Structure formats: C-alpha cells, structure tokens
Backbone as XML, in Angstrom:
<?xml version="1.0"?>
<chain id="A" units="angstrom">
  <residue number="1" name="UNK">
    <atom name="N" x="91.997" y="112.356" z="111.284"/>
    <atom name="CA" x="92.475" y="111.356" z="109.909"/>
    <atom name="C" x="92.758" y="112.336" z="108.606"/>
  </residue>
  <residue number="2" name="UNK">
    <atom name="N" x="92.327" y="113.814" z="108.959"/>
    <atom name="CA" x="92.853" y="114.732" z="107.867"/>
    <atom name="C" x="94.571" y="115.036" z="107.848"/>
  </residue>
  <residue number="3" name="UNK">
    <atom name="N" x="94.900" y="114.788" z="109.197"/>
    <atom name="CA" x="96.327" y="115.123" z="109.073"/>
    <atom name="C" x="96.941" y="113.573" z="108.680"/>
  </residue>
  <residue number="4" name="UNK">
    <atom name="N" x="96.370" y="112.294" z="108.711"/>
    <atom name="CA" x="96.815" y="111.220" z="108.400"/>
    <atom name="C" x="97.020" y="111.156" z="107.280"/>
  </residue>
  <residue number="5" name="UNK">
    <atom name="N" x="96.137" y="111.745" z="106.155"/>
    <atom name="CA" x="95.800" y="111.787" z="104.852"/>
    <atom name="C" x="96.710" y="112.636" z="104.410"/>
  </residue>
  <residue number="6" name="UNK">
    <atom name="N" x="97.416" y="113.771" z="104.935"/>
    <atom name="CA" x="98.041" y="114.727" z="104.336"/>
    <atom name="C" x="99.343" y="114.067" z="104.741"/>
  </residue>
  <residue number="7" name="UNK">
    <atom name="N" x="100.074" y="113.222" z="105.886"/>
    <atom name="CA" x="101.114" y="112.677" z="105.889"/>
    <atom name="C" x="101.010" y="111.719" z="104.793"/>
  </residue>
  <residue number="8" name="UNK">
    <atom name="N" x="100.164" y="110.848" z="104.563"/>
    <atom name="CA" x="100.433" y="109.817" z="103.676"/>
    <atom name="C" x="100.664" y="110.388" z="101.804"/>
  </residue>
  <residue number="9" name="UNK">
    <atom name="N" x="99.815" y="111.326" z="101.838"/>
    <atom name="CA" x="99.736" y="112.100" z="100.684"/>
    <atom name="C" x="101.454" y="112.870" z="100.218"/>
  </residue>
  <residue number="10" name="UNK">
    <atom name="N" x="101.894" y="113.130" z="101.116"/>
    <atom name="CA" x="103.095" y="113.750" z="101.605"/>
    <atom name="C" x="104.165" y="112.691" z="100.875"/>
  </residue>
  <residue number="11" name="UNK">
    <atom name="N" x="104.014" y="111.483" z="101.492"/>
    <atom name="CA" x="105.023" y="110.491" z="101.373"/>
    <atom name="C" x="104.713" y="109.668" z="100.180"/>
  </residue>
  <residue number="12" name="UNK">
    <atom name="N" x="103.362" y="109.726" z="99.342"/>
    <atom name="CA" x="103.291" y="108.975" z="98.072"/>
    <atom name="C" x="103.838" y="110.101" z="97.173"/>
  </residue>
  <residue number="13" name="UNK">
    <atom name="N" x="103.875" y="111.350" z="97.234"/>
    <atom name="CA" x="104.068" y="112.350" z="96.205"/>
    <atom name="C" x="105.610" y="112.435" z="96.346"/>
  </residue>
  <residue number="14" name="UNK">
    <atom name="N" x="106.384" y="112.003" z="97.466"/>
    <atom name="CA" x="107.743" y="112.157" z="97.862"/>
    <atom name="C" x="108.173" y="113.601" z="97.639"/>
  </residue>
  <residue number="15" name="UNK">
    <atom name="N" x="107.169" y="114.350" z="98.631"/>
    <atom name="CA" x="107.427" y="115.696" z="98.518"/>
    <atom name="C" x="107.827" y="116.235" z="100.010"/>
  </residue>
  <residue number="16" name="UNK">
    <atom name="N" x="108.889" y="116.326" z="100.582"/>
    <atom name="CA" x="109.460" y="116.690" z="101.790"/>
    <atom name="C" x="108.902" y="118.104" z="101.944"/>
  </residue>
  <residue number="17" name="UNK">
    <atom name="N" x="108.668" y="119.092" z="101.070"/>
    <atom name="CA" x="108.259" y="120.270" z="101.477"/>
    <atom name="C" x="106.916" y="120.438" z="101.975"/>
  </residue>
  <residue number="18" name="UNK">
    <atom name="N" x="106.034" y="119.378" z="101.247"/>
    <atom name="CA" x="104.509" y="118.858" z="101.593"/>
    <atom name="C" x="104.637" y="118.425" z="103.212"/>
  </residue>
  <residue number="19" name="UNK">
    <atom name="N" x="105.469" y="117.471" z="103.128"/>
    <atom name="CA" x="105.403" y="116.921" z="104.686"/>
    <atom name="C" x="105.544" y="118.066" z="105.786"/>
  </residue>
  <residue number="20" name="UNK">
    <atom name="N" x="106.661" y="118.691" z="105.503"/>
    <atom name="CA" x="106.657" y="119.791" z="106.491"/>
    <atom name="C" x="105.971" y="120.975" z="106.964"/>
  </residue>
  <residue number="21" name="UNK">
    <atom name="N" x="105.039" y="121.246" z="105.648"/>
    <atom name="CA" x="104.267" y="122.419" z="106.125"/>
    <atom name="C" x="103.007" y="121.745" z="106.190"/>
  </residue>
  <residue number="22" name="UNK">
    <atom name="N" x="102.313" y="120.502" z="105.906"/>
    <atom name="CA" x="100.980" y="120.005" z="106.216"/>
    <atom name="C" x="100.408" y="119.939" z="107.528"/>
  </residue>
  <residue number="23" name="UNK">
    <atom name="N" x="101.402" y="119.635" z="108.543"/>
    <atom name="CA" x="100.974" y="119.468" z="109.636"/>
    <atom name="C" x="100.751" y="120.726" z="110.324"/>
  </residue>
  <residue number="24" name="UNK">
    <atom name="N" x="101.256" y="121.955" z="110.352"/>
    <atom name="CA" x="101.237" y="123.317" z="111.178"/>
    <atom name="C" x="99.569" y="123.384" z="110.402"/>
  </residue>
  <residue number="25" name="UNK">
    <atom name="N" x="99.290" y="123.366" z="108.991"/>
    <atom name="CA" x="98.437" y="124.255" z="108.455"/>
    <atom name="C" x="97.172" y="123.318" z="109.027"/>
  </residue>
  <residue number="26" name="UNK">
    <atom name="N" x="97.310" y="121.962" z="108.757"/>
    <atom name="CA" x="95.962" y="121.207" z="109.433"/>
    <atom name="C" x="95.946" y="121.467" z="110.879"/>
  </residue>
  <residue number="27" name="UNK">
    <atom name="N" x="96.737" y="121.477" z="111.505"/>
    <atom name="CA" x="96.487" y="121.933" z="112.808"/>
    <atom name="C" x="95.712" y="123.764" z="112.956"/>
  </residue>
  <residue number="28" name="UNK">
    <atom name="N" x="96.095" y="124.273" z="112.291"/>
    <atom name="CA" x="95.225" y="125.808" z="112.234"/>
    <atom name="C" x="94.091" y="125.602" z="111.852"/>
  </residue>
  <residue number="29" name="UNK">
    <atom name="N" x="93.629" y="124.701" z="110.582"/>
    <atom name="CA" x="92.289" y="124.221" z="110.317"/>
    <atom name="C" x="91.493" y="123.747" z="111.266"/>
  </residue>
  <residue number="30" name="UNK">
    <atom name="N" x="92.262" y="122.515" z="112.342"/>
    <atom name="CA" x="91.291" y="121.904" z="113.088"/>
    <atom name="C" x="91.191" y="122.866" z="114.281"/>
  </residue>
  <residue number="31" name="UNK">
    <atom name="N" x="91.840" y="124.009" z="114.568"/>
    <atom name="CA" x="91.448" y="124.935" z="115.711"/>
    <atom name="C" x="90.248" y="125.691" z="115.063"/>
  </residue>
  <residue number="32" name="UNK">
    <atom name="N" x="90.383" y="126.035" z="114.123"/>
    <atom name="CA" x="89.333" y="127.091" z="113.509"/>
    <atom name="C" x="87.687" y="126.121" z="112.839"/>
  </residue>
  <residue number="33" name="UNK">
    <atom name="N" x="88.051" y="124.958" z="113.081"/>
    <atom name="CA" x="86.823" y="124.093" z="112.378"/>
    <atom name="C" x="87.109" y="122.927" z="113.485"/>
  </residue>
  <residue number="34" name="UNK">
    <atom name="N" x="86.604" y="122.953" z="114.703"/>
    <atom name="CA" x="86.478" y="121.595" z="115.542"/>
    <atom name="C" x="85.952" y="120.336" z="114.938"/>
  </residue>
  <residue number="35" name="UNK">
    <atom name="N" x="86.345" y="119.283" z="115.418"/>
    <atom name="CA" x="85.227" y="118.265" z="115.422"/>
    <atom name="C" x="84.164" y="118.110" z="115.512"/>
  </residue>
  <residue number="36" name="UNK">
    <atom name="N" x="83.186" y="117.702" z="114.778"/>
    <atom name="CA" x="81.945" y="117.537" z="114.801"/>
    <atom name="C" x="81.166" y="118.864" z="114.685"/>
  </residue>
  <residue number="37" name="UNK">
    <atom name="N" x="81.936" y="119.950" z="113.928"/>
    <atom name="CA" x="81.274" y="121.031" z="113.425"/>
    <atom name="C" x="80.754" y="121.229" z="111.948"/>
  </residue>
  <residue number="38" name="UNK">
    <atom name="N" x="81.209" y="120.161" z="111.580"/>
    <atom name="CA" x="81.053" y="119.808" z="110.127"/>
    <atom name="C" x="79.606" y="119.575" z="109.815"/>
  </residue>
  <residue number="39" name="UNK">
    <atom name="N" x="78.957" y="120.012" z="108.531"/>
    <atom name="CA" x="77.760" y="119.654" z="108.020"/>
    <atom name="C" x="77.901" y="118.754" z="106.983"/>
  </residue>
  <residue number="40" name="UNK">
    <atom name="N" x="77.011" y="118.090" z="106.466"/>
    <atom name="CA" x="76.962" y="117.085" z="105.477"/>
    <atom name="C" x="77.984" y="117.659" z="104.228"/>
  </residue>
  <residue number="41" name="UNK">
    <atom name="N" x="77.426" y="118.504" z="103.761"/>
    <atom name="CA" x="78.010" y="119.405" z="102.526"/>
    <atom name="C" x="79.309" y="119.384" z="102.740"/>
  </residue>
  <residue number="42" name="UNK">
    <atom name="N" x="79.753" y="120.009" z="103.738"/>
    <atom name="CA" x="81.206" y="119.955" z="103.937"/>
    <atom name="C" x="82.142" y="118.707" z="103.655"/>
  </residue>
  <residue number="43" name="UNK">
    <atom name="N" x="81.553" y="117.696" z="104.438"/>
    <atom name="CA" x="82.134" y="116.497" z="104.675"/>
    <atom name="C" x="82.285" y="115.912" z="103.177"/>
  </residue>
  <residue number="44" name="UNK">
    <atom name="N" x="81.260" y="115.916" z="102.138"/>
    <atom name="CA" x="81.149" y="115.158" z="100.910"/>
    <atom name="C" x="82.010" y="116.227" z="100.111"/>
  </residue>
  <residue number="45" name="UNK">
    <atom name="N" x="82.017" y="117.593" z="100.031"/>
    <atom name="CA" x="83.214" y="118.170" z="99.282"/>
    <atom name="C" x="84.557" y="117.927" z="99.834"/>
  </residue>
  <residue number="46" name="UNK">
    <atom name="N" x="84.795" y="117.927" z="101.077"/>
    <atom name="CA" x="86.207" y="117.425" z="101.617"/>
    <atom name="C" x="86.268" y="116.049" z="100.965"/>
  </residue>
  <residue number="47" name="UNK">
    <atom name="N" x="85.638" y="115.182" z="100.965"/>
    <atom name="CA" x="86.293" y="113.966" z="100.443"/>
    <atom name="C" x="86.351" y="113.630" z="98.940"/>
  </residue>
  <residue number="48" name="UNK">
    <atom name="N" x="85.409" y="114.546" z="98.202"/>
    <atom name="CA" x="85.462" y="114.384" z="96.919"/>
    <atom name="C" x="86.883" y="115.217" z="96.428"/>
  </residue>
  <residue number="49" name="UNK">
    <atom name="N" x="87.414" y="116.294" z="97.130"/>
    <atom name="CA" x="88.453" y="117.102" z="96.849"/>
    <atom name="C" x="89.545" y="115.951" z="97.208"/>
  </residue>
  <residue number="50" name="UNK">
    <atom name="N" x="89.781" y="115.480" z="98.343"/>
    <atom name="CA" x="91.034" y="114.545" z="98.453"/>
    <atom name="C" x="90.973" y="113.310" z="97.584"/>
  </residue>
  <residue number="51" name="UNK">
    <atom name="N" x="89.836" y="112.976" z="97.207"/>
    <atom name="CA" x="89.593" y="111.450" z="96.565"/>
    <atom name="C" x="90.286" y="112.015" z="95.065"/>
  </residue>
  <residue number="52" name="UNK">
    <atom name="N" x="90.314" y="113.037" z="94.605"/>
    <atom name="CA" x="90.794" y="113.729" z="93.364"/>
    <atom name="C" x="92.055" y="114.019" z="93.395"/>
  </residue>
  <residue number="53" name="UNK">
    <atom name="N" x="92.336" y="114.340" z="94.442"/>
    <atom name="CA" x="94.238" y="114.431" z="94.624"/>
    <atom name="C" x="94.588" y="113.111" z="94.624"/>
  </residue>
  <residue number="54" name="UNK">
    <atom name="N" x="94.271" y="112.100" z="95.526"/>
    <atom name="CA" x="94.377" y="111.021" z="95.406"/>
    <atom name="C" x="94.695" y="109.988" z="94.311"/>
  </residue>
  <residue number="55" name="UNK">
    <atom name="N" x="93.782" y="110.489" z="93.524"/>
    <atom name="CA" x="93.617" y="109.708" z="92.247"/>
    <atom name="C" x="94.872" y="109.983" z="91.407"/>
  </residue>
  <residue number="56" name="UNK">
    <atom name="N" x="94.941" y="111.676" z="91.458"/>
    <atom name="CA" x="95.997" y="112.024" z="90.693"/>
    <atom name="C" x="97.400" y="111.881" z="90.917"/>
  </residue>
  <residue number="57" name="UNK">
    <atom name="N" x="97.749" y="111.534" z="92.164"/>
    <atom name="CA" x="98.776" y="110.947" z="92.665"/>
    <atom name="C" x="98.928" y="109.505" z="92.127"/>
  </residue>
  <residue number="58" name="UNK">
    <atom name="N" x="98.254" y="108.643" z="92.538"/>
    <atom name="CA" x="98.114" y="107.327" z="92.038"/>
    <atom name="C" x="98.561" y="106.975" z="90.445"/>
  </residue>
  <residue number="59" name="UNK">
    <atom name="N" x="97.673" y="107.966" z="89.711"/>
    <atom name="CA" x="97.991" y="107.972" z="88.221"/>
    <atom name="C" x="99.381" y="108.481" z="87.961"/>
  </residue>
  <residue number="60" name="UNK">
    <atom name="N" x="99.918" y="109.088" z="88.625"/>
    <atom name="CA" x="101.365" y="110.274" z="88.418"/>
    <atom name="C" x="100.799" y="111.036" z="87.612"/>
  </residue>
  <residue number="61" name="UNK">
    <atom name="N" x="100.280" y="111.941" z="87.787"/>
    <atom name="CA" x="99.469" y="112.882" z="86.984"/>
    <atom name="C" x="99.842" y="114.000" z="87.858"/>
  </residue>
  <residue number="62" name="UNK">
    <atom name="N" x="101.282" y="114.760" z="87.900"/>
    <atom name="CA" x="101.680" y="115.935" z="88.518"/>
    <atom name="C" x="100.916" y="117.116" z="88.363"/>
  </residue>
  <residue number="63" name="UNK">
    <atom name="N" x="100.511" y="117.263" z="86.925"/>
    <atom name="CA" x="99.727" y="118.476" z="86.654"/>
    <atom name="C" x="98.625" y="118.726" z="87.320"/>
  </residue>
  <residue number="64" name="UNK">
    <atom name="N" x="97.693" y="117.427" z="87.514"/>
    <atom name="CA" x="96.176" y="117.246" z="87.916"/>
    <atom name="C" x="96.342" y="117.146" z="89.345"/>
  </residue>
  <residue number="65" name="UNK">
    <atom name="N" x="97.633" y="116.605" z="90.193"/>
    <atom name="CA" x="97.511" y="116.349" z="91.510"/>
    <atom name="C" x="97.854" y="117.893" z="91.938"/>
  </residue>
  <residue number="66" name="UNK">
    <atom name="N" x="98.635" y="118.731" z="91.228"/>
    <atom name="CA" x="98.510" y="120.097" z="91.676"/>
    <atom name="C" x="97.542" y="120.832" z="91.577"/>
  </residue>
  <residue number="67" name="UNK">
    <atom name="N" x="96.900" y="120.846" z="90.209"/>
    <atom name="CA" x="95.626" y="121.736" z="90.359"/>
    <atom name="C" x="94.349" y="120.851" z="91.436"/>
  </residue>
  <residue number="68" name="UNK">
    <atom name="N" x="94.427" y="120.025" z="91.526"/>
    <atom name="CA" x="93.341" y="119.328" z="92.734"/>
    <atom name="C" x="93.888" y="120.034" z="93.881"/>
  </residue>
  <residue number="69" name="UNK">
    <atom name="N" x="94.845" y="119.765" z="94.302"/>
    <atom name="CA" x="95.449" y="120.153" z="95.309"/>
    <atom name="C" x="95.237" y="121.934" z="95.763"/>
  </residue>
  <residue number="70" name="UNK">
    <atom name="N" x="95.584" y="122.456" z="94.555"/>
    <atom name="CA" x="95.418" y="124.218" z="94.493"/>
    <atom name="C" x="93.947" y="124.395" z="94.832"/>
  </residue>
  <residue number="71" name="UNK">
    <atom name="N" x="93.040" y="123.852" z="94.379"/>
    <atom name="CA" x="91.800" y="124.087" z="94.554"/>
    <atom name="C" x="91.113" y="123.465" z="95.649"/>
  </residue>
  <residue number="72" name="UNK">
    <atom name="N" x="91.646" y="122.583" z="96.154"/>
    <atom name="CA" x="91.488" y="122.018" z="97.564"/>
    <atom name="C" x="91.795" y="123.073" z="98.681"/>
  </residue>
  <residue number="73" name="UNK">
    <atom name="N" x="93.226" y="123.970" z="98.550"/>
    <atom name="CA" x="93.304" y="124.869" z="99.333"/>
    <atom name="C" x="92.494" y="125.991" z="99.324"/>
  </residue>
  <residue number="74" name="UNK">
    <atom name="N" x="92.547" y="126.250" z="98.207"/>
    <atom name="CA" x="91.400" y="127.776" z="97.882"/>
    <atom name="C" x="90.160" y="127.193" z="98.672"/>
  </residue>
  <residue number="75" name="UNK">
    <atom name="N" x="89.436" y="125.973" z="98.625"/>
    <atom name="CA" x="88.459" y="125.974" z="99.081"/>
    <atom name="C" x="88.332" y="125.593" z="100.485"/>
  </residue>
  <residue number="76" name="UNK">
    <atom name="N" x="89.518" y="125.251" z="101.183"/>
    <atom name="CA" x="89.533" y="124.982" z="102.424"/>
    <atom name="C" x="89.786" y="126.511" z="102.956"/>
  </residue>
  <residue number="77" name="UNK">
    <atom name="N" x="90.428" y="127.631" z="102.373"/>
    <atom name="CA" x="90.859" y="128.914" z="103.093"/>
    <atom name="C" x="89.497" y="129.666" z="102.798"/>
  </residue>
  <residue number="78" name="UNK">
    <atom name="N" x="88.394" y="129.462" z="102.061"/>
    <atom name="CA" x="87.067" y="130.239" z="101.693"/>
    <atom name="C" x="86.451" y="129.698" z="102.950"/>
  </residue>
  <residue number="79" name="UNK">
    <atom name="N" x="86.418" y="128.355" z="103.361"/>
    <atom name="CA" x="85.648" y="127.675" z="104.484"/>
    <atom name="C" x="86.103" y="128.553" z="105.703"/>
  </residue>
  <residue number="80" name="UNK">
    <atom name="N" x="87.467" y="128.419" z="105.945"/>
    <atom name="CA" x="87.785" y="128.953" z="106.935"/>
    <atom name="C" x="87.736" y="130.236" z="107.038"/>
  </residue>
  <residue number="81" name="UNK">
    <atom name="N" x="87.439" y="131.414" z="106.092"/>
    <atom name="CA" x="87.205" y="132.928" z="106.224"/>
    <atom name="C" x="85.784" y="132.671" z="106.610"/>
  </residue>
  <residue number="82" name="UNK">
    <atom name="N" x="84.874" y="131.710" z="105.881"/>
    <atom name="CA" x="83.465" y="131.906" z="106.340"/>
    <atom name="C" x="83.437" y="131.602" z="108.099"/>
  </residue>
  <residue number="83" name="UNK">
    <atom name="N" x="84.159" y="130.448" z="108.746"/>
    <atom name="CA" x="83.936" y="130.342" z="110.011"/>
    <atom name="C" x="84.577" y="131.373" z="110.758"/>
  </residue>
  <residue number="84" name="UNK">
    <atom name="N" x="85.518" y="132.162" z="110.575"/>
    <atom name="CA" x="86.183" y="133.252" z="111.192"/>
    <atom name="C" x="85.088" y="134.400" z="111.140"/>
  </residue>
  <residue number="85" name="UNK">
    <atom name="N" x="84.494" y="134.664" z="110.070"/>
    <atom name="CA" x="83.706" y="135.900" z="109.956"/>
    <atom name="C" x="82.584" y="135.638" z="110.602"/>
  </residue>
  <residue number="86" name="UNK">
    <atom name="N" x="82.072" y="134.068" z="110.597"/>
    <atom name="CA" x="80.492" y="133.887" z="111.592"/>
    <atom name="C" x="80.973" y="133.918" z="112.844"/>
  </residue>
  <residue number="87" name="UNK">
    <atom name="N" x="82.083" y="133.941" z="113.523"/>
    <atom name="CA" x="82.346" y="134.061" z="114.817"/>
    <atom name="C" x="82.826" y="135.520" z="115.294"/>
  </residue>
  <residue number="88" name="UNK">
    <atom name="N" x="82.865" y="136.311" z="114.335"/>
    <atom name="CA" x="83.242" y="138.088" z="114.764"/>
    <atom name="C" x="81.857" y="138.703" z="115.090"/>
  </residue>
</chain>
C-alpha cells in the first residue's frame, strides 16, 4: 500500500524524479520493517504524515507538500535507525 501511495503521489505531483527514487527507497524500508511489525502509534503517525502530504498536493501548495514530505522522510529515517539499532 505504501508503494502504491508513493507511485500515485509521484504521478499527482508530476514529479518524475520522485517516481524514480520512490520504489527502491520504499523497498529498503519494507525490508527493514516487515509487514505486521508495526504498532498502532507507527500506523497512526504514518497515516497522518501521508494525509498531510496528499492534502498539500491536492491544494497545489508545493511549499507545504515539500515540508510535509521532508518531515515524513526524517520521521521514516528515525524509525529505520531505531529498528536497525534494536537488531544489533
């Protein structure tokens, strides 16, 4: 579902660069964070972040969309670091 969102977002934003990088990044996250290993807090955070991105794109607010995506990526990176450390 996440990869589908990323693909749809890239199309909606008319951003071919995003389309090219979204899939390998998402696959890396899925490898580090297997399906079924999420808790409710993570799911709610993820949904809220993606909703914010989508709303900004739909309103054609590129600055807000960029800021929302940046915050989402930082949040995802922090989550990934936490998971990698917990496995070490």
